[in-house]
């Protein structure tokens, strides 16, 4: 495990920039741990403590919009490091909508992490499933999405198992993101679901559909750790849950108001979405090609 000071040394040697495009870490297996006791590799953004159920920006008694809490304030200690059985866990207590996001941007990589939900839920999702997400290729300022909280990004959904709202591995476009997924649906009223044998369909802004359901539910029971893997290579990505590919995506892009532009790199956001959640073993490594065992999915 490389220490924070070791990371600073390497980053300085590479004159900062994208850590994967500008330099190579000389670790034994190429993996970099993204968690430490002080969250030195992350920034925080918080939007609003009392988020209306309609996702509109809250207003004061005079009808004026309330400014968001903003960057790196961490009110109510929403994001913290705790220890369990000698392991470092990232605890997201769920009290305020927001995200924790990497200081660095990444392009071609394999990300792996484990999660489990806690027990606490908060408005406006008290009567809904526990929900979160890993947002990747994140760019620009936070607060540009529907909930006025997150950056432009692609979402690998993290969802409480055994619910009807969705499953871990679902896709959602954040803000003006776009992508293509092999998907089918039973009828015009039903949701699209990933189908590796289907034709490619466009999702997101100015595309055929919005979100896409994963292949199925492959999460572990509540209070057990579920392992997620995200593999990204030149606009292609894989959502993997407990070793099963639940979705393959390609041609990642975003709509800038005039045209679609590539969305193939960016920061990684972990959402806080009114649910208590824990992550551990958050690790990332550079890749130079899409792993051979997955090439046929594209």
PDB file of C-alpha atoms in Angstrom:
ATOM      1  CA  UNK A   1       0.000   0.000   0.000  1.00  0.00           C
ATOM      2  CA  UNK A   2       1.509   3.293  -1.066  1.00  0.00           C
ATOM      3  CA  UNK A   3       1.441   5.998   1.597  1.00  0.00           C
ATOM      4  CA  UNK A   4       0.049   9.478   1.087  1.00  0.00           C
ATOM      5  CA  UNK A   5       3.598  10.890   1.133  1.00  0.00           C
ATOM      6  CA  UNK A   6       4.595   8.407  -1.528  1.00  0.00           C
ATOM      7  CA  UNK A   7       1.700   9.586  -3.652  1.00  0.00           C
ATOM      8  CA  UNK A   8       2.760  13.193  -3.222  1.00  0.00           C
ATOM      9  CA  UNK A   9       6.273  12.325  -4.324  1.00  0.00           C
ATOM     10  CA  UNK A  10       5.073  10.553  -7.448  1.00  0.00           C
ATOM     11  CA  UNK A  11       2.589  13.251  -8.306  1.00  0.00           C
ATOM     12  CA  UNK A  12       5.267  15.895  -7.959  1.00  0.00           C
ATOM     13  CA  UNK A  13       7.579  13.909 -10.173  1.00  0.00           C
ATOM     14  CA  UNK A  14       4.837  13.744 -12.787  1.00  0.00           C
ATOM     15  CA  UNK A  15       4.018  17.454 -12.413  1.00  0.00           C
ATOM     16  CA  UNK A  16       0.516  16.514 -11.272  1.00  0.00           C
ATOM     17  CA  UNK A  17      -2.008  16.046 -14.118  1.00  0.00           C
ATOM     18  CA  UNK A  18      -3.817  12.825 -14.791  1.00  0.00           C
ATOM     19  CA  UNK A  19      -2.027  10.194 -12.782  1.00  0.00           C
ATOM     20  CA  UNK A  20      -2.561   7.513 -15.387  1.00  0.00           C
ATOM     21  CA  UNK A  21      -1.754   9.557 -18.466  1.00  0.00           C
ATOM     22  CA  UNK A  22       1.277  11.330 -17.052  1.00  0.00           C
ATOM     23  CA  UNK A  23       3.104   8.669 -15.081  1.00  0.00           C
ATOM     24  CA  UNK A  24       3.130   5.069 -13.920  1.00  0.00           C
ATOM     25  CA  UNK A  25       3.173   3.931 -10.290  1.00  0.00           C
ATOM     26  CA  UNK A  26       5.771   1.261  -9.576  1.00  0.00           C
ATOM     27  CA  UNK A  27       3.623  -0.858  -7.269  1.00  0.00           C
ATOM     28  CA  UNK A  28       3.972  -4.612  -7.232  1.00  0.00           C
ATOM     29  CA  UNK A  29       0.601  -5.331  -8.860  1.00  0.00           C
ATOM     30  CA  UNK A  30      -0.385  -1.915 -10.207  1.00  0.00           C
ATOM     31  CA  UNK A  31      -3.237  -1.341  -7.739  1.00  0.00           C
ATOM     32  CA  UNK A  32      -3.536   1.956  -5.846  1.00  0.00           C
ATOM     33  CA  UNK A  33      -5.529   2.217  -2.618  1.00  0.00           C
ATOM     34  CA  UNK A  34      -7.804   5.261  -2.649  1.00  0.00           C
ATOM     35  CA  UNK A  35      -8.710   5.180   1.053  1.00  0.00           C
ATOM     36  CA  UNK A  36      -6.635   6.435   3.961  1.00  0.00           C
ATOM     37  CA  UNK A  37      -7.518   7.682   7.429  1.00  0.00           C
ATOM     38  CA  UNK A  38      -7.659  11.339   6.362  1.00  0.00           C
ATOM     39  CA  UNK A  39      -9.341  10.961   2.954  1.00  0.00           C
ATOM     40  CA  UNK A  40      -6.377  12.751   1.406  1.00  0.00           C
ATOM     41  CA  UNK A  41      -7.263  11.653  -2.127  1.00  0.00           C
ATOM     42  CA  UNK A  42     -10.817  12.986  -2.069  1.00  0.00           C
ATOM     43  CA  UNK A  43     -12.833  16.211  -2.114  1.00  0.00           C
ATOM     44  CA  UNK A  44     -16.360  16.662  -0.745  1.00  0.00           C
ATOM     45  CA  UNK A  45     -19.411  18.435  -2.121  1.00  0.00           C
ATOM     46  CA  UNK A  46     -22.689  18.919  -0.253  1.00  0.00           C
ATOM     47  CA  UNK A  47     -25.828  20.467  -1.720  1.00  0.00           C
ATOM     48  CA  UNK A  48     -28.764  20.841   0.713  1.00  0.00           C
ATOM     49  CA  UNK A  49     -29.610  19.356   4.094  1.00  0.00           C
ATOM     50  CA  UNK A  50     -33.364  19.555   3.497  1.00  0.00           C
ATOM     51  CA  UNK A  51     -33.758  18.333  -0.069  1.00  0.00           C
ATOM     52  CA  UNK A  52     -37.355  18.646  -1.350  1.00  0.00           C
ATOM     53  CA  UNK A  53     -38.894  15.509  -2.767  1.00  0.00           C
ATOM     54  CA  UNK A  54     -39.370  17.285  -6.101  1.00  0.00           C
ATOM     55  CA  UNK A  55     -35.580  17.816  -6.354  1.00  0.00           C
ATOM     56  CA  UNK A  56     -35.954  21.581  -6.778  1.00  0.00           C
ATOM     57  CA  UNK A  57     -33.484  23.967  -5.178  1.00  0.00           C
ATOM     58  CA  UNK A  58     -34.796  24.805  -1.681  1.00  0.00           C
ATOM     59  CA  UNK A  59     -36.098  28.310  -1.029  1.00  0.00           C
ATOM     60  CA  UNK A  60     -36.236  30.479   2.087  1.00  0.00           C
ATOM     61  CA  UNK A  61     -39.356  32.086   3.542  1.00  0.00           C
ATOM     62  CA  UNK A  62     -39.038  34.941   1.031  1.00  0.00           C
ATOM     63  CA  UNK A  63     -38.972  32.628  -1.950  1.00  0.00           C
ATOM     64  CA  UNK A  64     -35.262  33.157  -2.584  1.00  0.00           C
ATOM     65  CA  UNK A  65     -33.158  30.165  -3.565  1.00  0.00           C
ATOM     66  CA  UNK A  66     -30.837  28.884  -0.852  1.00  0.00           C
ATOM     67  CA  UNK A  67     -27.176  28.473  -1.815  1.00  0.00           C
ATOM     68  CA  UNK A  68     -25.708  24.961  -1.507  1.00  0.00           C
ATOM     69  CA  UNK A  69     -23.394  24.077   1.364  1.00  0.00           C
ATOM     70  CA  UNK A  70     -20.584  23.725  -1.182  1.00  0.00           C
ATOM     71  CA  UNK A  71     -17.181  22.107  -1.381  1.00  0.00           C
ATOM     72  CA  UNK A  72     -15.100  20.538   1.404  1.00  0.00           C
ATOM     73  CA  UNK A  73     -17.273  21.505   4.375  1.00  0.00           C
ATOM     74  CA  UNK A  74     -18.550  18.059   5.443  1.00  0.00           C
ATOM     75  CA  UNK A  75     -21.409  19.263   7.648  1.00  0.00           C
ATOM     76  CA  UNK A  76     -22.814  16.635  10.057  1.00  0.00           C
ATOM     77  CA  UNK A  77     -19.696  14.581   9.367  1.00  0.00           C
ATOM     78  CA  UNK A  78     -21.478  12.914   6.456  1.00  0.00           C
ATOM     79  CA  UNK A  79     -18.229  11.444   5.121  1.00  0.00           C
ATOM     80  CA  UNK A  80     -15.860   9.811   7.590  1.00  0.00           C
ATOM     81  CA  UNK A  81     -13.406   6.954   8.044  1.00  0.00           C
ATOM     82  CA  UNK A  82     -14.213   4.260  10.603  1.00  0.00           C
ATOM     83  CA  UNK A  83     -12.498   0.966  11.387  1.00  0.00           C
ATOM     84  CA  UNK A  84     -14.048  -2.499  11.410  1.00  0.00           C
ATOM     85  CA  UNK A  85     -11.990  -5.591  12.166  1.00  0.00           C
ATOM     86  CA  UNK A  86      -8.829  -3.675  11.426  1.00  0.00           C
ATOM     87  CA  UNK A  87     -10.063  -2.427   8.029  1.00  0.00           C
ATOM     88  CA  UNK A  88     -10.648   1.180   6.998  1.00  0.00           C
ATOM     89  CA  UNK A  89     -14.233   1.872   5.937  1.00  0.00           C
ATOM     90  CA  UNK A  90     -15.623   4.966   4.289  1.00  0.00           C
ATOM     91  CA  UNK A  91     -18.863   5.761   6.106  1.00  0.00           C
ATOM     92  CA  UNK A  92     -21.479   7.883   4.319  1.00  0.00           C
ATOM     93  CA  UNK A  93     -24.138   8.631   6.912  1.00  0.00           C
ATOM     94  CA  UNK A  94     -26.758   9.808   4.393  1.00  0.00           C
ATOM     95  CA  UNK A  95     -27.918  12.964   6.185  1.00  0.00           C
ATOM     96  CA  UNK A  96     -27.114  15.515   3.454  1.00  0.00           C
ATOM     97  CA  UNK A  97     -27.222  15.042  -0.307  1.00  0.00           C
ATOM     98  CA  UNK A  98     -23.727  15.223  -1.735  1.00  0.00           C
ATOM     99  CA  UNK A  99     -20.734  13.269  -2.918  1.00  0.00           C
ATOM    100  CA  UNK A 100     -17.129  12.504  -2.203  1.00  0.00           C
ATOM    101  CA  UNK A 101     -15.014  12.641  -5.358  1.00  0.00           C
ATOM    102  CA  UNK A 102     -11.416  11.905  -6.285  1.00  0.00           C
ATOM    103  CA  UNK A 103      -8.967  14.756  -6.586  1.00  0.00           C
ATOM    104  CA  UNK A 104      -7.500  13.103  -9.661  1.00  0.00           C
ATOM    105  CA  UNK A 105      -9.099  12.253 -12.990  1.00  0.00           C
ATOM    106  CA  UNK A 106      -8.789   8.788 -14.492  1.00  0.00           C
ATOM    107  CA  UNK A 107      -9.180   7.458 -18.022  1.00  0.00           C
ATOM    108  CA  UNK A 108      -8.451   3.803 -18.743  1.00  0.00           C
ATOM    109  CA  UNK A 109      -8.730   1.825 -15.526  1.00  0.00           C
ATOM    110  CA  UNK A 110     -10.091  -1.028 -13.459  1.00  0.00           C
ATOM    111  CA  UNK A 111     -11.817   0.123 -10.258  1.00  0.00           C
ATOM    112  CA  UNK A 112     -12.879  -2.288  -7.546  1.00  0.00           C
ATOM    113  CA  UNK A 113     -14.661  -1.630  -4.253  1.00  0.00           C
ATOM    114  CA  UNK A 114     -17.002  -3.258  -1.774  1.00  0.00           C
ATOM    115  CA  UNK A 115     -20.143  -1.795  -0.225  1.00  0.00           C
ATOM    116  CA  UNK A 116     -22.931  -2.534   2.222  1.00  0.00           C
ATOM    117  CA  UNK A 117     -25.823  -0.378   3.345  1.00  0.00           C
ATOM    118  CA  UNK A 118     -26.415   0.593   6.958  1.00  0.00           C
ATOM    119  CA  UNK A 119     -29.820   1.012   8.575  1.00  0.00           C
ATOM    120  CA  UNK A 120     -30.542   4.749   8.549  1.00  0.00           C
ATOM    121  CA  UNK A 121     -32.568   6.568   5.887  1.00  0.00           C
ATOM    122  CA  UNK A 122     -33.461  10.244   5.569  1.00  0.00           C
ATOM    123  CA  UNK A 123     -35.951  12.478   3.723  1.00  0.00           C
ATOM    124  CA  UNK A 124     -36.914  12.542   0.942  1.00  0.00           C
ATOM    125  CA  UNK A 125     -36.302   8.759   0.645  1.00  0.00           C
ATOM    126  CA  UNK A 126     -37.727   7.457   3.921  1.00  0.00           C
ATOM    127  CA  UNK A 127     -40.239   5.271   2.088  1.00  0.00           C
ATOM    128  CA  UNK A 128     -37.902   4.302  -0.747  1.00  0.00           C
ATOM    129  CA  UNK A 129     -35.103   1.805  -1.255  1.00  0.00           C
ATOM    130  CA  UNK A 130     -31.609   2.687  -0.097  1.00  0.00           C
ATOM    131  CA  UNK A 131     -29.839   4.181  -3.077  1.00  0.00           C
ATOM    132  CA  UNK A 132     -26.437   5.490  -4.081  1.00  0.00           C
ATOM    133  CA  UNK A 133     -24.072   5.255  -7.022  1.00  0.00           C
ATOM    134  CA  UNK A 134     -20.542   5.237  -8.371  1.00  0.00           C
ATOM    135  CA  UNK A 135     -20.347   8.103 -10.852  1.00  0.00           C
ATOM    136  CA  UNK A 136     -17.507   7.936 -13.347  1.00  0.00           C
ATOM    137  CA  UNK A 137     -16.007  10.160 -16.071  1.00  0.00           C
ATOM    138  CA  UNK A 138     -17.172  13.028 -13.830  1.00  0.00           C
ATOM    139  CA  UNK A 139     -16.384  16.482 -15.185  1.00  0.00           C
ATOM    140  CA  UNK A 140     -17.130  20.133 -14.442  1.00  0.00           C
ATOM    141  CA  UNK A 141     -18.844  21.617 -11.423  1.00  0.00           C
ATOM    142  CA  UNK A 142     -21.084  19.782  -8.980  1.00  0.00           C
ATOM    143  CA  UNK A 143     -24.780  20.605  -8.868  1.00  0.00           C
ATOM    144  CA  UNK A 144     -25.604  20.432 -12.591  1.00  0.00           C
ATOM    145  CA  UNK A 145     -27.862  17.377 -12.429  1.00  0.00           C
ATOM    146  CA  UNK A 146     -31.565  17.060 -11.634  1.00  0.00           C
ATOM    147  CA  UNK A 147     -30.925  16.869  -7.875  1.00  0.00           C
ATOM    148  CA  UNK A 148     -28.508  19.851  -8.051  1.00  0.00           C
ATOM    149  CA  UNK A 149     -25.844  17.754  -6.387  1.00  0.00           C
ATOM    150  CA  UNK A 150     -23.563  15.890  -8.778  1.00  0.00           C
ATOM    151  CA  UNK A 151     -21.243  16.523 -11.714  1.00  0.00           C
ATOM    152  CA  UNK A 152     -21.840  15.487 -15.295  1.00  0.00           C
ATOM    153  CA  UNK A 153     -21.077  11.747 -15.245  1.00  0.00           C
ATOM    154  CA  UNK A 154     -22.096   8.187 -16.042  1.00  0.00           C
ATOM    155  CA  UNK A 155     -23.687   6.281 -13.157  1.00  0.00           C
ATOM    156  CA  UNK A 156     -23.096   2.724 -12.005  1.00  0.00           C
ATOM    157  CA  UNK A 157     -26.038   2.491  -9.630  1.00  0.00           C
ATOM    158  CA  UNK A 158     -25.680   1.086  -6.109  1.00  0.00           C
ATOM    159  CA  UNK A 159     -29.071  -0.096  -4.871  1.00  0.00           C
ATOM    160  CA  UNK A 160     -30.492  -1.928  -1.870  1.00  0.00           C
ATOM    161  CA  UNK A 161     -31.065  -5.572  -2.784  1.00  0.00           C
ATOM    162  CA  UNK A 162     -34.526  -7.093  -2.956  1.00  0.00           C
ATOM    163  CA  UNK A 163     -36.396  -3.931  -3.931  1.00  0.00           C
ATOM    164  CA  UNK A 164     -38.505  -3.047  -6.954  1.00  0.00           C
ATOM    165  CA  UNK A 165     -36.750   0.277  -7.650  1.00  0.00           C
ATOM    166  CA  UNK A 166     -33.688  -1.192  -9.314  1.00  0.00           C
ATOM    167  CA  UNK A 167     -30.524  -3.180  -8.708  1.00  0.00           C
ATOM    168  CA  UNK A 168     -26.828  -2.484  -8.400  1.00  0.00           C
ATOM    169  CA  UNK A 169     -25.345  -2.141 -11.847  1.00  0.00           C
ATOM    170  CA  UNK A 170     -28.197  -0.157 -13.410  1.00  0.00           C
ATOM    171  CA  UNK A 171     -27.249   2.778 -15.637  1.00  0.00           C
ATOM    172  CA  UNK A 172     -28.349   6.388 -15.196  1.00  0.00           C
ATOM    173  CA  UNK A 173     -27.106   9.421 -17.153  1.00  0.00           C
ATOM    174  CA  UNK A 174     -26.114  12.281 -14.872  1.00  0.00           C
ATOM    175  CA  UNK A 175     -26.826  15.684 -16.391  1.00  0.00           C
ATOM    176  CA  UNK A 176     -26.160  15.582 -20.171  1.00  0.00           C
ATOM    177  CA  UNK A 177     -24.343  12.240 -20.309  1.00  0.00           C
ATOM    178  CA  UNK A 178     -24.989   9.780 -23.151  1.00  0.00           C
ATOM    179  CA  UNK A 179     -24.023   6.184 -23.881  1.00  0.00           C
ATOM    180  CA  UNK A 180     -24.990   3.115 -25.935  1.00  0.00           C
ATOM    181  CA  UNK A 181     -26.132  -0.190 -24.362  1.00  0.00           C
ATOM    182  CA  UNK A 182     -27.411  -3.450 -25.829  1.00  0.00           C
ATOM    183  CA  UNK A 183     -30.951  -3.491 -24.439  1.00  0.00           C
ATOM    184  CA  UNK A 184     -34.518  -4.670 -24.975  1.00  0.00           C
ATOM    185  CA  UNK A 185     -37.888  -4.086 -23.333  1.00  0.00           C
ATOM    186  CA  UNK A 186     -41.147  -6.036 -23.210  1.00  0.00           C
ATOM    187  CA  UNK A 187     -43.356  -3.155 -24.371  1.00  0.00           C
ATOM    188  CA  UNK A 188     -43.390   0.609 -24.813  1.00  0.00           C
ATOM    189  CA  UNK A 189     -44.287   1.173 -21.159  1.00  0.00           C
ATOM    190  CA  UNK A 190     -41.590  -1.060 -19.654  1.00  0.00           C
ATOM    191  CA  UNK A 191     -38.008  -0.178 -18.857  1.00  0.00           C
ATOM    192  CA  UNK A 192     -35.089  -1.159 -21.038  1.00  0.00           C
ATOM    193  CA  UNK A 193     -32.902  -3.948 -19.640  1.00  0.00           C
ATOM    194  CA  UNK A 194     -29.384  -4.895 -20.643  1.00  0.00           C
ATOM    195  CA  UNK A 195     -29.365  -7.832 -23.068  1.00  0.00           C
ATOM    196  CA  UNK A 196     -25.961  -8.879 -24.446  1.00  0.00           C
ATOM    197  CA  UNK A 197     -27.670 -10.329 -27.549  1.00  0.00           C
ATOM    198  CA  UNK A 198     -29.640  -7.166 -28.423  1.00  0.00           C
ATOM    199  CA  UNK A 199     -28.855  -4.221 -30.676  1.00  0.00           C
ATOM    200  CA  UNK A 200     -27.149  -1.125 -29.337  1.00  0.00           C
ATOM    201  CA  UNK A 201     -29.525   1.631 -28.160  1.00  0.00           C
ATOM    202  CA  UNK A 202     -28.667   5.201 -27.203  1.00  0.00           C
ATOM    203  CA  UNK A 203     -29.362   6.363 -23.637  1.00  0.00           C
ATOM    204  CA  UNK A 204     -29.214   9.823 -22.106  1.00  0.00           C
ATOM    205  CA  UNK A 205     -29.699  13.328 -23.482  1.00  0.00           C
ATOM    206  CA  UNK A 206     -31.282  13.398 -26.965  1.00  0.00           C
ATOM    207  CA  UNK A 207     -31.246   9.588 -27.107  1.00  0.00           C
ATOM    208  CA  UNK A 208     -33.879   6.845 -27.274  1.00  0.00           C
ATOM    209  CA  UNK A 209     -34.190   6.290 -23.521  1.00  0.00           C
ATOM    210  CA  UNK A 210     -32.976   7.476 -20.124  1.00  0.00           C
ATOM    211  CA  UNK A 211     -31.944   4.766 -17.689  1.00  0.00           C
ATOM    212  CA  UNK A 212     -31.270   1.081 -18.299  1.00  0.00           C
ATOM    213  CA  UNK A 213     -31.748  -1.850 -15.916  1.00  0.00           C
ATOM    214  CA  UNK A 214     -28.887  -4.251 -15.284  1.00  0.00           C
ATOM    215  CA  UNK A 215     -28.925  -7.888 -16.377  1.00  0.00           C
ATOM    216  CA  UNK A 216     -30.240  -8.942 -12.969  1.00  0.00           C
ATOM    217  CA  UNK A 217     -29.726  -8.764  -9.229  1.00  0.00           C
ATOM    218  CA  UNK A 218     -26.374 -10.254  -8.225  1.00  0.00           C
ATOM    219  CA  UNK A 219     -25.907  -8.441  -4.925  1.00  0.00           C
ATOM    220  CA  UNK A 220     -25.386 -10.163  -1.589  1.00  0.00           C
ATOM    221  CA  UNK A 221     -27.983 -10.081   1.202  1.00  0.00           C
ATOM    222  CA  UNK A 222     -28.188  -6.977   3.426  1.00  0.00           C
ATOM    223  CA  UNK A 223     -25.321  -6.488   5.884  1.00  0.00           C
ATOM    224  CA  UNK A 224     -23.019  -8.544   3.657  1.00  0.00           C
ATOM    225  CA  UNK A 225     -20.382  -6.919   1.482  1.00  0.00           C
ATOM    226  CA  UNK A 226     -21.056  -6.789  -2.261  1.00  0.00           C
ATOM    227  CA  UNK A 227     -18.087  -6.373  -4.622  1.00  0.00           C
ATOM    228  CA  UNK A 228     -18.346  -3.969  -7.540  1.00  0.00           C
ATOM    229  CA  UNK A 229     -15.929  -3.639 -10.432  1.00  0.00           C
ATOM    230  CA  UNK A 230     -15.888  -0.895 -13.038  1.00  0.00           C
ATOM    231  CA  UNK A 231     -13.685  -1.329 -16.099  1.00  0.00           C
ATOM    232  CA  UNK A 232     -13.302   1.640 -18.442  1.00  0.00           C
ATOM    233  CA  UNK A 233     -11.342   1.774 -21.669  1.00  0.00           C
ATOM    234  CA  UNK A 234     -11.634   4.483 -24.345  1.00  0.00           C
ATOM    235  CA  UNK A 235     -15.349   5.144 -23.980  1.00  0.00           C
ATOM    236  CA  UNK A 236     -16.310   1.554 -23.252  1.00  0.00           C
ATOM    237  CA  UNK A 237     -17.211   0.407 -19.746  1.00  0.00           C
ATOM    238  CA  UNK A 238     -18.334  -2.653 -17.819  1.00  0.00           C
ATOM    239  CA  UNK A 239     -20.505  -2.795 -14.704  1.00  0.00           C
ATOM    240  CA  UNK A 240     -19.586  -5.952 -12.770  1.00  0.00           C
ATOM    241  CA  UNK A 241     -21.357  -7.125  -9.585  1.00  0.00           C
ATOM    242  CA  UNK A 242     -19.851  -9.999  -7.584  1.00  0.00           C
ATOM    243  CA  UNK A 243     -17.970 -11.175 -10.664  1.00  0.00           C
ATOM    244  CA  UNK A 244     -20.895 -11.054 -13.111  1.00  0.00           C
ATOM    245  CA  UNK A 245     -21.004  -8.524 -15.945  1.00  0.00           C
ATOM    246  CA  UNK A 246     -24.421  -6.915 -15.554  1.00  0.00           C
ATOM    247  CA  UNK A 247     -23.935  -4.298 -18.268  1.00  0.00           C
ATOM    248  CA  UNK A 248     -21.588  -3.346 -21.103  1.00  0.00           C
ATOM    249  CA  UNK A 249     -21.621   0.234 -22.381  1.00  0.00           C
ATOM    250  CA  UNK A 250     -19.914   1.979 -25.293  1.00  0.00           C
ATOM    251  CA  UNK A 251     -19.505   5.357 -26.998  1.00  0.00           C
ATOM    252  CA  UNK A 252     -19.615   7.353 -23.769  1.00  0.00           C
ATOM    253  CA  UNK A 253     -20.324  11.009 -24.580  1.00  0.00           C
ATOM    254  CA  UNK A 254     -22.174  14.109 -23.449  1.00  0.00           C
ATOM    255  CA  UNK A 255     -24.341  16.729 -25.133  1.00  0.00           C
ATOM    256  CA  UNK A 256     -22.872  20.247 -24.939  1.00  0.00           C
ATOM    257  CA  UNK A 257     -25.986  21.946 -26.278  1.00  0.00           C
ATOM    258  CA  UNK A 258     -24.878  21.712 -29.892  1.00  0.00           C
ATOM    259  CA  UNK A 259     -23.217  18.355 -30.401  1.00  0.00           C
ATOM    260  CA  UNK A 260     -22.148  15.147 -28.710  1.00  0.00           C
ATOM    261  CA  UNK A 261     -18.571  15.105 -27.436  1.00  0.00           C
ATOM    262  CA  UNK A 262     -16.527  12.206 -26.006  1.00  0.00           C
ATOM    263  CA  UNK A 263     -16.810  11.543 -22.256  1.00  0.00           C
ATOM    264  CA  UNK A 264     -13.970   9.100 -21.666  1.00  0.00           C
ATOM    265  CA  UNK A 265     -12.210  10.355 -18.548  1.00  0.00           C
ATOM    266  CA  UNK A 266     -12.894  12.178 -15.326  1.00  0.00           C
ATOM    267  CA  UNK A 267     -13.163  11.961 -11.575  1.00  0.00           C
ATOM    268  CA  UNK A 268     -14.973   9.293  -9.573  1.00  0.00           C
ATOM    269  CA  UNK A 269     -17.872  10.367  -7.356  1.00  0.00           C
ATOM    270  CA  UNK A 270     -19.504   8.311  -4.619  1.00  0.00           C
ATOM    271  CA  UNK A 271     -23.009   9.565  -3.927  1.00  0.00           C
ATOM    272  CA  UNK A 272     -24.687  10.389  -0.654  1.00  0.00           C
ATOM    273  CA  UNK A 273     -28.383   9.971  -1.384  1.00  0.00           C
ATOM    274  CA  UNK A 274     -30.284   9.867   1.928  1.00  0.00           C
ATOM    275  CA  UNK A 275     -29.027   6.406   2.924  1.00  0.00           C
ATOM    276  CA  UNK A 276     -26.339   5.174   5.313  1.00  0.00           C
ATOM    277  CA  UNK A 277     -23.677   3.332   3.341  1.00  0.00           C
ATOM    278  CA  UNK A 278     -20.187   1.891   3.809  1.00  0.00           C
ATOM    279  CA  UNK A 279     -17.377   1.291   1.296  1.00  0.00           C
ATOM    280  CA  UNK A 280     -14.061  -0.494   1.703  1.00  0.00           C
ATOM    281  CA  UNK A 281     -11.148  -1.742  -0.396  1.00  0.00           C
ATOM    282  CA  UNK A 282     -11.501   1.061  -2.944  1.00  0.00           C
ATOM    283  CA  UNK A 283      -8.656   0.345  -5.374  1.00  0.00           C
ATOM    284  CA  UNK A 284      -7.807   1.373  -8.914  1.00  0.00           C
ATOM    285  CA  UNK A 285      -5.209   0.502 -11.522  1.00  0.00           C
ATOM    286  CA  UNK A 286      -4.299   1.588 -15.015  1.00  0.00           C
ATOM    287  CA  UNK A 287      -5.133  -0.687 -17.962  1.00  0.00           C
ATOM    288  CA  UNK A 288      -3.734  -0.525 -21.478  1.00  0.00           C
ATOM    289  CA  UNK A 289      -6.556  -2.387 -23.213  1.00  0.00           C
ATOM    290  CA  UNK A 290      -9.970  -3.870 -22.591  1.00  0.00           C
ATOM    291  CA  UNK A 291      -9.367  -7.282 -20.948  1.00  0.00           C
ATOM    292  CA  UNK A 292      -9.569 -10.030 -23.581  1.00  0.00           C
ATOM    293  CA  UNK A 293     -12.330 -11.946 -21.804  1.00  0.00           C
ATOM    294  CA  UNK A 294     -14.717  -9.027 -22.291  1.00  0.00           C
ATOM    295  CA  UNK A 295     -13.913  -7.919 -25.840  1.00  0.00           C
ATOM    296  CA  UNK A 296     -16.741 -10.024 -27.333  1.00  0.00           C
ATOM    297  CA  UNK A 297     -19.310  -8.000 -25.339  1.00  0.00           C
ATOM    298  CA  UNK A 298     -18.648  -5.107 -27.697  1.00  0.00           C
TER     299      UNK A 298
END
